[in-house]
C-alpha positions as a printed NumPy array, in Angstrom:
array([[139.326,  74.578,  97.388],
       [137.249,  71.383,  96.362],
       [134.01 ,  71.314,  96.012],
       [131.623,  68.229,  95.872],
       [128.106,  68.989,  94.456],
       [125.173,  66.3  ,  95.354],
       [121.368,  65.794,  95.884],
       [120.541,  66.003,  91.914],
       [118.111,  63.292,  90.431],
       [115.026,  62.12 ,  88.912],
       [111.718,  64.107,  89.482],
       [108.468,  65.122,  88.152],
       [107.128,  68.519,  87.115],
       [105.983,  70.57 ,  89.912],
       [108.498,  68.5  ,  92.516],
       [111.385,  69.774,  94.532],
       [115.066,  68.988,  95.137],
       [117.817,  70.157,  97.289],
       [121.124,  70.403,  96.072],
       [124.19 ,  71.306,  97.952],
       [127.644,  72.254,  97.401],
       [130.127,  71.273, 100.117],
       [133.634,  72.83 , 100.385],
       [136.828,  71.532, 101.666],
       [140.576,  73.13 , 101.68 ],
       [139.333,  76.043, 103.211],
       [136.512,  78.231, 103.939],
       [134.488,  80.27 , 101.541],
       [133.97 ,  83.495, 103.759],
       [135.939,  85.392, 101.128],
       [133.804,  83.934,  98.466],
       [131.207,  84.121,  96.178],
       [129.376,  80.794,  95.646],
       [127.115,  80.342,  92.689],
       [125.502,  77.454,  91.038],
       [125.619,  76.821,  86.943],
       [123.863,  74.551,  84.523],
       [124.324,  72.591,  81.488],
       [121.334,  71.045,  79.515],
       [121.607,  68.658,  76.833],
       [123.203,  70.786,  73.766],
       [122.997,  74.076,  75.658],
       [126.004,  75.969,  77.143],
       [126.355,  76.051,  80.398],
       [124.491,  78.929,  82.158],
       [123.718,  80.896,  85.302],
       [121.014,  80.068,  88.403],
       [121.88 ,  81.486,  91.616],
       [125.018,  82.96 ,  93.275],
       [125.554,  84.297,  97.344],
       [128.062,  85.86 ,  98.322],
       [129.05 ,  84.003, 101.572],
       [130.233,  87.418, 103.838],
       [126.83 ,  89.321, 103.118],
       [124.297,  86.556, 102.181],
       [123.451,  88.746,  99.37 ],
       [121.956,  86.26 ,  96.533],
       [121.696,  86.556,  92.857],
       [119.128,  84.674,  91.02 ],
       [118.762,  83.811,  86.822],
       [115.485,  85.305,  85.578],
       [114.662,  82.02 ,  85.087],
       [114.55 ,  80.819,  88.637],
       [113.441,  83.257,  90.232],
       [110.569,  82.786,  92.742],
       [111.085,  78.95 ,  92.521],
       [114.59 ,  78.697,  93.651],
       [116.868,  79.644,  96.696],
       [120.374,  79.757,  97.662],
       [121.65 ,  79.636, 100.795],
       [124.852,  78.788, 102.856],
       [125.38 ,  77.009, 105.89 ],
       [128.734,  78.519, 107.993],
       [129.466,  75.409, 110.164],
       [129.329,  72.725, 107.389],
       [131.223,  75.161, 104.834],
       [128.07 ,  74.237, 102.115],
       [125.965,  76.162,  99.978],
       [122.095,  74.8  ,  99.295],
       [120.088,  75.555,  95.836],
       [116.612,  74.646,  96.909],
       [114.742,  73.737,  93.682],
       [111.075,  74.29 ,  93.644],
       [108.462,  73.91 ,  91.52 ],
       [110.58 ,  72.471,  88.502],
       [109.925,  72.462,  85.258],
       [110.96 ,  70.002,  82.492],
       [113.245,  73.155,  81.075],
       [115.432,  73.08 ,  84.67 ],
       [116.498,  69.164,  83.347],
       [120.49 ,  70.002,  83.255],
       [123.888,  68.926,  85.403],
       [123.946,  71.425,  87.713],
       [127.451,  72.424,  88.816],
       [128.88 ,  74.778,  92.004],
       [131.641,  76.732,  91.731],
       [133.451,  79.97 ,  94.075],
       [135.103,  82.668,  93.132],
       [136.914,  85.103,  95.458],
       [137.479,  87.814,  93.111],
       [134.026,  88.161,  91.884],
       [131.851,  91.624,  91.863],
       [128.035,  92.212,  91.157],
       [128.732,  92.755,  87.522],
       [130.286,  89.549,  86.47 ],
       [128.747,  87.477,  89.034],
       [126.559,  85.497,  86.222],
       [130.315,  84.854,  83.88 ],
       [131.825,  81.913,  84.644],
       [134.988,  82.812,  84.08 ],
       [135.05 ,  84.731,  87.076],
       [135.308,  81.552,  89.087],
       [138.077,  80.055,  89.909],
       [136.898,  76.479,  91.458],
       [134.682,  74.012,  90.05 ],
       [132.802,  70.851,  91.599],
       [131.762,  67.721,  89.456],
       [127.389,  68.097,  88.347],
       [125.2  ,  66.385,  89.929],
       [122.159,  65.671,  87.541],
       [118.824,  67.252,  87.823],
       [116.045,  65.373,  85.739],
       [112.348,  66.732,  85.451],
       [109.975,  64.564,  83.51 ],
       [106.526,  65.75 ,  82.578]])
């Protein structure tokens, strides 16, 4: 599976951005696709997971509210709609799936096996 994550870039406080996560090799109906992020000198950490059979989402504490994950069937891609953003949500936001993955480990990244490239997300104040 590749993924190619996109739609990241410069806004201000309070703005909104869509990114999305499209998959190629196969499809992800067997998966669970979540989205990560890395800010400058932090370690990269959970925001939002579905899991593409159910729809059921998973959201970091920190996101909830203000962000939402969704997947489109046809185009094989998963969407993290960013709302109201905060200068604290500046990081390179990465997508990754994970076939093997159960409620309980959904938030480790070692539980996922593919990785896109980040696509950066900048908030300025």
């Amino acid at each position: 599976v590749q993924l190619q994550a996109s739609g990241g870039g410069l806004v201000q406080a309070g703005g909104s951005l869509r990114l999305s996560c499209a998959a190629s090799g196969r499809t992800l109906s067997r998966d669970v696709v979540g989205w990560f992020r890395q800010g400058p000198g932090k370690e990269r950490e959970f925001v939002a997971a579905i899991r593409w059979s159910s729809q059921i989402t998973y959201y970091a504490d920190s996101v909830k509210g203000r962000f939402t994950i969704s997947r489109d069937n046809a185009k094989n891609t998963v969407y993290l709609q960013t709302n109201s953003l905060k200068p604290e949500d500046t990081a390179v936001y990465y997508c990754a799936a994970g076939s093997r993955l159960i409620t309980s480990n959904i938030g480790q990244k070692a539980g996922y096996d593919y990785w896109g490239q980040g696509t950066q997300v900048t908030v300025s104040s």
